[in-house]
Amino acid sequence: MAGVEAFDAVDLIRAKRDRRELTTAEIDWLVEAYTRGYVADEQMSAMTMAIFLNGMTRREIRDLTMAMIASGERMDFSGLGKPTSDKHSTGGVGDKITLPLMPLVATFGVAVPQLSGRGLGHTGGTLDKLESIPGWRAEITNDEMFAQLRDVGGVICAAGAGLAPADKKLYALRDITGTVEAIPLIASSIMSKKIAEGTSALVLDVKFGSGAFLQDIERSRELARTMVELGEDAGVATSALLTNMNVPLGLTIGNANEVRESVEVLAGGGPADVRELTIALAREMLAVAGRDGEDVEGALDDGRAMDTWRRAIAAQGGDPDAELPVAREHHVVTADRDGVLVEQHALPFGIAAWRLGAGRARKQDPVQHAAGIELHAKPGDEVRAGQPLFTLAADEPERFARALEAVEGAWRIGDPGEPVQDGGPLIADRIGR
Ligand code: URA
């Protein structure tokens, strides 16, 4: 005889539909029974829609997060003998910050266990970017990860299948049922993976603006607060920065070109916004790990962070000196008049890079590492007629037409003195202790 189930999924769906708070035992059972296949996708779809519409209390969100952590393995780096600190970004256009940030923080003796993903849709994935380095391997064992954290101090690698399997199943379901953008579900999804990963400190880069996952700053603030509370409740020292994603970050969008730009930042140069955010997040990651007042800028300028980068890339089979792939075809878009670039919207540029082959439409698709966009001007820059504004790069020239369609109306040249889009600061707020 089949075992007796503690609850009935339909009762729990009705309860959430009618705005009743679910108990800890109900949430534990729901997540466990869904992971083992007893609760059907149809039932969980109804539940996620009820949560989307009616929300969850702080206690329910915490229980949901803990139940998702309990669905898989939980890593433990306490044996490393040094503090651990990690960063998670909610994703944006040209967001390559993890690449210079990991070695920068690791340089100060704070280990960075960065489990990352591949991109889907217009936001790129950190692993896709790093895989443009010849020989570099994203998949490593837990033992290799531990050894690299001990010997090099930082690692960026693929999350194994054992980490929060309930979230994997639930996220795929939300993706096809219009229930991704629910704060309780986003917060529990992100934090279950980060807490299961075993870091003792965590900084969240929560984006707002047209190229962000949640465009409205107040919704982003609520997401940040919810995630900081979840981290603190689980004993992980957590803080968040709210950062502007109305314009692309840096001058590159793609994979190999974003690695090149990251290496420039590690060499003490690079675009001002990428350097500023890298430094701000590094300071936060060190602060939540109990290390205030380090000379973060100095480690970028004197080559210490670059040194750690080279060792981390080599430890995963990559050649830090190898030539990165270059696209076969290029298409340059020029300014049609003299003036000032007053608008450059992140989302259309992200979509264009994706259409050029830098991103994937389906999980199983490969990405083209050399495809992407290089920006030659940023909002506020003066431009002259005929000057290059941006260059599209692709292996197949047929891709240019649809990419150009995506960026139509996405930038504008105005007169000197006209207000420039998003003059606000890159870092709008900080949330945490
Ligand atoms: N990223 C995640 O991992 N989960 C979400 O729900 C949204 C973004």
Coordinates of C-alpha atoms and ligand atoms in Angstrom, one line a residue:
M1 CA 0.0 0.0 0.0
A2 CA 1.3 3.5 -0.8
G3 CA 2.4 5.6 2.2
V4 CA -0.2 8.0 3.6
E5 CA 0.5 11.6 2.6
A6 CA 0.4 14.3 5.3
F7 CA -1.5 16.8 3.2
D8 CA -3.6 17.1 0.1
A9 CA -2.2 19.5 -2.6
V10 CA -5.7 20.7 -3.5
D11 CA -6.3 21.8 0.1
L12 CA -3.1 23.8 0.1
I13 CA -3.8 25.4 -3.3
R14 CA -7.3 26.4 -2.0
A15 CA -5.8 27.8 1.2
K16 CA -3.3 30.0 -0.7
R17 CA -6.0 31.0 -3.2
D18 CA -8.2 32.1 -0.3
R19 CA -5.3 34.0 1.3
R20 CA -4.7 31.7 4.3
E21 CA -1.1 31.5 5.5
L22 CA 0.5 28.1 4.9
T23 CA 2.1 26.4 7.9
T24 CA 5.7 25.3 8.0
A25 CA 4.7 21.6 7.9
E26 CA 2.4 22.3 4.8
I27 CA 5.2 24.1 3.0
D28 CA 7.8 21.4 3.8
W29 CA 5.5 18.7 2.5
L30 CA 4.5 20.6 -0.6
V31 CA 8.2 21.1 -1.7
E32 CA 9.2 17.6 -0.8
A33 CA 6.2 16.0 -2.5
Y34 CA 6.7 18.1 -5.6
T35 CA 10.4 17.3 -5.8
R36 CA 9.6 13.5 -5.7
G37 CA 6.9 13.9 -8.3
Y38 CA 3.8 13.2 -6.1
V39 CA 2.5 16.8 -6.4
A40 CA 1.8 17.3 -10.2
D41 CA 3.2 20.2 -12.3
E42 CA -0.5 21.3 -12.9
Q43 CA -1.0 21.6 -9.1
M44 CA 2.3 23.4 -8.5
S45 CA 1.4 25.8 -11.4
A46 CA -1.8 26.7 -9.6
M47 CA 0.1 27.1 -6.4
T48 CA 2.7 29.4 -7.9
M49 CA 0.0 31.5 -9.5
A50 CA -1.8 31.8 -6.1
I51 CA 1.5 32.9 -4.6
F52 CA 2.0 35.4 -7.4
L53 CA -1.4 36.9 -6.8
N54 CA -1.6 36.7 -3.0
G55 CA 2.0 36.8 -1.8
M56 CA 3.6 35.2 1.2
T57 CA 4.5 36.3 4.7
R58 CA 8.2 36.6 5.7
R59 CA 7.8 33.3 7.7
E60 CA 6.3 31.5 4.7
I61 CA 9.1 32.8 2.4
R62 CA 11.7 31.6 4.9
D63 CA 10.0 28.2 5.2
L64 CA 9.9 27.9 1.4
T65 CA 13.6 28.7 1.1
M66 CA 14.6 26.3 3.8
A67 CA 12.4 23.5 2.2
M68 CA 14.1 24.1 -1.2
I69 CA 17.6 23.9 0.5
A70 CA 16.6 20.7 2.2
S71 CA 15.7 19.2 -1.2
G72 CA 19.4 18.7 -2.0
E73 CA 22.9 18.9 -0.8
R74 CA 24.3 21.7 1.3
M75 CA 28.0 22.5 0.8
D76 CA 30.3 23.4 3.7
F77 CA 33.5 25.4 3.5
S78 CA 34.1 25.7 7.2
G79 CA 37.1 23.5 6.9
L80 CA 38.9 26.0 4.6
G81 CA 40.1 28.0 7.6
K82 CA 39.2 31.4 6.0
P83 CA 36.0 33.4 5.5
T84 CA 33.9 32.9 2.4
S85 CA 32.0 35.7 0.6
D86 CA 30.0 35.5 -2.6
K87 CA 28.0 37.8 -4.8
H88 CA 24.8 37.3 -6.8
S89 CA 23.5 39.7 -9.4
T90 CA 19.9 39.6 -10.6
G91 CA 21.3 40.1 -14.1
G92 CA 21.7 42.8 -16.6
V93 CA 23.0 43.8 -20.0
G94 CA 26.8 43.8 -20.1
D95 CA 27.0 42.6 -16.5
K96 CA 30.5 41.0 -16.4
I97 CA 31.3 42.1 -12.9
T98 CA 31.7 38.6 -11.4
L99 CA 34.8 38.1 -13.6
P100 CA 37.0 40.9 -12.1
L101 CA 35.3 40.7 -8.7
M102 CA 36.1 37.1 -7.8
P103 CA 39.9 37.5 -8.1
L104 CA 39.9 40.9 -6.6
V105 CA 38.2 39.7 -3.4
A106 CA 40.2 36.5 -3.3
T107 CA 43.4 38.5 -3.3
F108 CA 42.5 39.6 0.3
G109 CA 42.3 36.1 1.7
V110 CA 38.5 35.9 1.6
A111 CA 37.5 32.8 -0.4
V112 CA 34.9 33.3 -3.2
P113 CA 32.9 30.2 -4.0
Q114 CA 31.0 31.5 -7.1
L115 CA 28.5 29.0 -8.5
S116 CA 27.2 30.5 -11.7
G117 CA 24.8 29.7 -14.5
R118 CA 24.5 29.9 -18.3
G119 CA 22.4 32.6 -19.9
L120 CA 18.9 32.3 -21.2
G121 CA 17.2 35.1 -23.1
H122 CA 18.8 38.5 -23.3
T123 CA 20.8 38.3 -20.0
G124 CA 24.2 36.6 -20.4
G125 CA 25.6 33.9 -18.3
T126 CA 28.9 34.1 -16.5
L127 CA 29.9 30.6 -17.6
D128 CA 29.2 31.4 -21.3
K129 CA 31.5 34.3 -21.0
L130 CA 34.3 32.3 -19.4
E131 CA 33.9 29.4 -21.8
S132 CA 35.2 31.7 -24.6
I133 CA 38.7 31.2 -23.0
P134 CA 40.3 28.3 -24.7
G135 CA 40.5 25.2 -22.5
W136 CA 38.5 26.6 -19.5
R137 CA 36.2 24.1 -17.8
A138 CA 33.0 25.1 -16.0
E139 CA 32.3 21.7 -14.6
I140 CA 34.5 20.7 -11.7
T141 CA 34.0 18.3 -8.8
N142 CA 33.3 19.5 -5.2
D143 CA 36.8 18.3 -4.3
E144 CA 38.4 20.3 -7.1
M145 CA 36.3 23.3 -6.0
F146 CA 37.5 23.0 -2.4
A147 CA 41.2 22.6 -3.5
Q148 CA 41.0 25.7 -5.7
L149 CA 39.4 27.8 -2.9
R150 CA 42.2 26.7 -0.6
D151 CA 45.1 27.2 -3.2
V152 CA 43.9 30.1 -5.4
G153 CA 41.3 31.6 -3.1
G154 CA 38.4 31.9 -5.7
V155 CA 36.5 29.8 -8.1
I156 CA 33.7 30.4 -10.7
C157 CA 32.1 27.1 -11.8
A158 CA 28.8 25.4 -12.7
A159 CA 26.4 24.6 -9.9
G160 CA 26.1 20.8 -9.6
A161 CA 22.7 19.1 -10.1
G162 CA 22.6 18.3 -6.3
L163 CA 22.0 21.9 -5.2
A164 CA 18.4 22.8 -4.5
P165 CA 16.8 20.4 -7.1
A166 CA 13.4 21.7 -6.0
D167 CA 14.3 25.1 -7.3
K168 CA 15.4 23.7 -10.7
K169 CA 12.1 22.0 -11.2
L170 CA 10.1 25.0 -9.9
Y171 CA 12.0 27.6 -11.9
A172 CA 11.4 25.7 -15.1
L173 CA 7.7 25.5 -14.3
R174 CA 7.5 29.2 -13.5
D175 CA 9.2 30.1 -16.7
I176 CA 6.4 28.6 -18.7
T177 CA 3.4 29.6 -16.5
G178 CA 4.0 33.4 -16.2
T179 CA 5.0 33.2 -12.5
V180 CA 8.6 34.2 -12.6
E181 CA 8.2 37.8 -11.4
A182 CA 6.8 37.0 -7.9
I183 CA 9.0 38.4 -5.2
P184 CA 8.5 35.5 -2.7
L185 CA 9.4 33.0 -5.5
I186 CA 12.4 35.0 -6.9
A187 CA 13.8 35.6 -3.4
S188 CA 13.4 31.9 -2.3
S189 CA 14.8 30.7 -5.6
I190 CA 18.0 32.8 -5.5
M191 CA 18.6 32.5 -1.7
S192 CA 18.0 28.7 -1.6
K193 CA 20.9 28.2 -4.0
K194 CA 23.2 30.7 -2.3
I195 CA 22.6 29.4 1.2
A196 CA 23.0 25.8 0.0
E197 CA 26.2 26.8 -1.6
G198 CA 27.6 27.2 1.9
T199 CA 29.0 30.8 1.7
S200 CA 29.2 32.5 5.1
A201 CA 28.7 36.0 3.6
L202 CA 26.8 37.3 0.6
V203 CA 26.3 40.5 -1.3
L204 CA 23.4 40.9 -3.7
D205 CA 23.6 43.2 -6.7
V206 CA 19.9 43.9 -7.3
K207 CA 19.3 45.7 -10.6
F208 CA 16.5 48.1 -11.5
G209 CA 15.8 49.9 -14.7
S210 CA 14.9 49.0 -18.3
G211 CA 17.5 46.3 -18.7
A212 CA 16.7 44.6 -15.3
F213 CA 14.6 41.7 -14.3
L214 CA 12.4 44.0 -12.2
Q215 CA 12.3 47.5 -13.8
D216 CA 10.8 49.5 -10.9
I217 CA 13.2 50.5 -8.2
E218 CA 10.7 50.1 -5.4
R219 CA 10.0 46.4 -6.4
S220 CA 13.8 45.9 -6.6
R221 CA 14.1 47.4 -3.2
E222 CA 11.5 45.0 -1.8
L223 CA 13.3 42.0 -3.5
A224 CA 16.6 43.2 -2.0
R225 CA 15.1 43.5 1.5
T226 CA 13.4 40.1 1.3
M227 CA 16.6 38.4 0.3
V228 CA 18.7 40.2 2.9
E229 CA 16.3 39.1 5.6
L230 CA 16.4 35.5 4.3
G231 CA 20.2 35.5 4.4
E232 CA 20.3 36.9 7.9
D233 CA 17.7 34.4 9.1
A234 CA 19.8 31.6 7.8
G235 CA 23.0 32.9 9.5
V236 CA 24.6 34.3 6.3
A237 CA 25.9 37.9 6.7
T238 CA 24.0 39.5 3.8
S239 CA 23.8 43.0 2.2
A240 CA 22.5 44.4 -1.1
L241 CA 23.3 47.2 -3.5
L242 CA 20.5 48.6 -5.7
T243 CA 22.2 49.4 -9.0
N244 CA 21.1 51.1 -12.2
M245 CA 20.5 49.0 -15.3
N246 CA 18.9 51.5 -17.6
V247 CA 22.1 51.7 -19.8
P248 CA 24.4 48.8 -20.6
L249 CA 27.2 48.2 -18.1
G250 CA 30.6 49.0 -19.7
L251 CA 31.3 49.1 -23.4
T252 CA 30.8 45.4 -24.3
I253 CA 27.9 43.0 -24.5
G254 CA 28.5 39.4 -25.4
N255 CA 31.0 36.8 -24.2
A256 CA 34.6 37.0 -25.4
N257 CA 34.4 40.8 -25.6
E258 CA 33.1 41.0 -22.0
V259 CA 36.1 38.8 -20.9
R260 CA 38.5 41.3 -22.7
E261 CA 36.9 44.2 -20.9
S262 CA 37.1 42.4 -17.5
V263 CA 40.8 41.8 -18.1
E264 CA 41.2 45.5 -18.8
V265 CA 39.6 46.2 -15.4
L266 CA 42.0 43.7 -13.8
A267 CA 44.9 45.6 -15.4
G268 CA 43.8 48.8 -13.7
G269 CA 41.8 50.2 -16.6
G270 CA 38.5 49.5 -18.2
P271 CA 35.3 51.6 -18.4
A272 CA 34.6 53.8 -15.4
D273 CA 31.2 52.2 -14.5
V274 CA 32.6 48.6 -14.6
R275 CA 35.5 49.6 -12.4
E276 CA 33.3 51.6 -10.0
L277 CA 30.8 48.7 -9.5
T278 CA 33.6 46.1 -9.2
I279 CA 35.2 48.2 -6.4
A280 CA 31.9 48.9 -4.6
L281 CA 30.9 45.2 -4.6
A282 CA 34.4 44.1 -3.6
R283 CA 34.2 46.5 -0.6
E284 CA 30.8 45.1 0.3
M285 CA 31.9 41.5 0.0
L286 CA 35.0 42.2 2.2
A287 CA 32.9 44.1 4.7
V288 CA 30.2 41.4 5.2
A289 CA 33.1 39.0 5.7
G290 CA 34.4 41.2 8.5
R291 CA 37.2 42.8 6.5
D292 CA 36.8 46.6 6.3
G293 CA 39.3 49.1 5.0
E294 CA 41.3 47.1 2.5
D295 CA 43.1 48.8 -0.4
V296 CA 40.7 47.4 -3.0
E297 CA 41.7 49.9 -5.8
G298 CA 45.4 49.2 -5.1
A299 CA 44.9 45.5 -5.8
L300 CA 43.5 46.3 -9.3
D301 CA 46.2 48.9 -10.1
D302 CA 49.3 46.9 -8.9
G303 CA 48.4 43.6 -10.6
R304 CA 47.6 41.5 -7.5
A305 CA 44.0 40.8 -8.7
M306 CA 45.3 40.0 -12.2
D307 CA 47.6 37.5 -10.7
T308 CA 44.8 35.7 -8.9
W309 CA 42.7 35.8 -12.1
R310 CA 45.4 34.1 -14.1
R311 CA 45.9 31.4 -11.5
A312 CA 42.1 30.8 -11.3
I313 CA 41.7 30.5 -15.0
A314 CA 44.7 28.1 -15.3
A315 CA 43.4 26.0 -12.4
Q316 CA 40.3 25.2 -14.5
G317 CA 42.3 24.3 -17.7
G318 CA 42.2 27.7 -19.3
D319 CA 45.0 29.6 -20.9
P320 CA 45.0 33.2 -19.6
D321 CA 47.3 34.2 -22.5
A322 CA 45.3 32.6 -25.3
E323 CA 43.8 34.8 -28.1
L324 CA 40.0 35.1 -27.5
P325 CA 37.7 34.4 -30.5
V326 CA 37.0 37.2 -32.9
A327 CA 33.8 37.3 -35.0
R328 CA 34.0 36.8 -38.8
E329 CA 31.7 39.7 -39.6
H330 CA 31.2 43.3 -38.3
H331 CA 28.7 46.0 -38.9
V332 CA 29.4 49.6 -37.7
V333 CA 26.5 52.0 -36.9
T334 CA 27.6 55.7 -37.1
A335 CA 26.1 59.0 -35.9
D336 CA 23.9 60.7 -38.4
R337 CA 24.5 64.2 -36.9
D338 CA 26.7 66.2 -34.6
G339 CA 25.4 66.3 -31.0
V340 CA 25.3 64.5 -27.7
L341 CA 24.3 60.9 -27.1
V342 CA 21.3 61.4 -24.8
E343 CA 19.7 57.9 -24.8
Q344 CA 21.1 54.4 -24.9
H345 CA 18.6 51.8 -23.6
A346 CA 20.0 48.6 -22.1
L347 CA 17.2 46.1 -23.0
P348 CA 17.2 46.6 -26.8
F349 CA 21.0 46.3 -26.8
G350 CA 20.8 43.1 -24.8
I351 CA 18.2 41.7 -27.2
A352 CA 20.4 42.7 -30.2
A353 CA 23.4 40.9 -28.7
W354 CA 21.3 37.8 -28.2
R355 CA 20.1 37.9 -31.8
L356 CA 23.7 38.2 -33.0
G357 CA 24.3 34.8 -31.3
A358 CA 25.7 35.8 -28.0
G359 CA 22.8 34.3 -26.1
R360 CA 20.6 31.2 -26.5
A361 CA 16.9 30.9 -27.1
R362 CA 16.7 27.3 -25.8
K363 CA 18.6 25.7 -23.0
Q364 CA 20.3 23.2 -25.4
D365 CA 21.5 25.8 -27.9
P366 CA 25.3 26.7 -28.1
V367 CA 26.3 30.4 -27.9
Q368 CA 28.7 32.0 -30.3
H369 CA 31.5 33.3 -28.1
A370 CA 32.7 36.0 -30.5
A371 CA 29.2 37.5 -31.2
G372 CA 28.1 40.7 -29.5
I373 CA 28.2 44.5 -29.4
E374 CA 30.9 47.0 -28.7
L375 CA 29.7 50.5 -27.8
H376 CA 31.9 53.4 -28.8
A377 CA 29.9 56.1 -27.0
K378 CA 27.9 56.3 -23.7
P379 CA 25.1 58.7 -22.7
G380 CA 26.5 62.2 -22.2
D381 CA 29.3 61.8 -24.8
E382 CA 29.6 64.3 -27.6
V383 CA 29.5 62.7 -31.1
R384 CA 30.2 64.0 -34.6
A385 CA 28.3 63.0 -37.8
G386 CA 29.9 59.8 -39.2
Q387 CA 31.6 58.8 -36.0
P388 CA 31.0 55.1 -35.0
L389 CA 28.4 54.7 -32.3
F390 CA 28.6 50.9 -31.9
T391 CA 29.8 47.8 -33.7
L392 CA 27.8 44.6 -34.1
A393 CA 29.8 41.4 -34.4
A394 CA 28.5 38.0 -35.6
D395 CA 29.8 34.9 -37.4
E396 CA 26.8 35.0 -39.8
P397 CA 26.0 38.3 -41.5
E398 CA 22.3 37.3 -41.9
R399 CA 22.0 38.1 -38.2
F400 CA 22.6 41.8 -38.5
A401 CA 19.2 42.8 -39.9
R402 CA 17.2 41.4 -36.8
A403 CA 19.8 42.9 -34.4
L404 CA 19.5 46.3 -36.1
E405 CA 15.7 46.0 -35.8
A406 CA 16.1 45.4 -32.0
V407 CA 18.1 48.6 -31.5
E408 CA 15.9 50.8 -33.6
G409 CA 14.9 53.8 -31.5
A410 CA 17.1 52.5 -28.6
W411 CA 19.5 55.5 -28.8
R412 CA 19.2 59.1 -29.6
I413 CA 21.5 62.0 -30.4
G414 CA 20.3 65.3 -29.0
D415 CA 21.5 68.9 -28.7
P416 CA 24.1 70.0 -26.2
G417 CA 22.3 70.9 -23.0
E418 CA 19.4 68.5 -23.4
P419 CA 18.9 66.3 -20.4
V420 CA 20.7 63.0 -20.6
Q421 CA 18.9 59.7 -19.8
D422 CA 19.4 58.2 -16.4
G423 CA 21.7 60.8 -14.9
G424 CA 21.2 59.1 -11.5
P425 CA 24.0 57.3 -9.7
L426 CA 25.1 53.8 -10.7
I427 CA 24.6 52.7 -7.1
A428 CA 21.3 54.0 -5.8
D429 CA 21.1 52.4 -2.4
R430 CA 22.5 49.9 0.0
I431 CA 20.4 47.6 2.2
G432 CA 21.7 45.6 5.1
R433 CA 23.3 46.0 8.5
Ligands
URA1 N1 17.1 33.9 -10.8 C1 16.9 32.8 -10.1 O1 17.7 32.0 -9.8 N2 15.6 32.6 -9.7 C2 14.6 33.4 -10.0 O2 13.5 33.2 -9.6 C3 14.9 34.5 -10.7 C4 16.2 34.8 -11.1

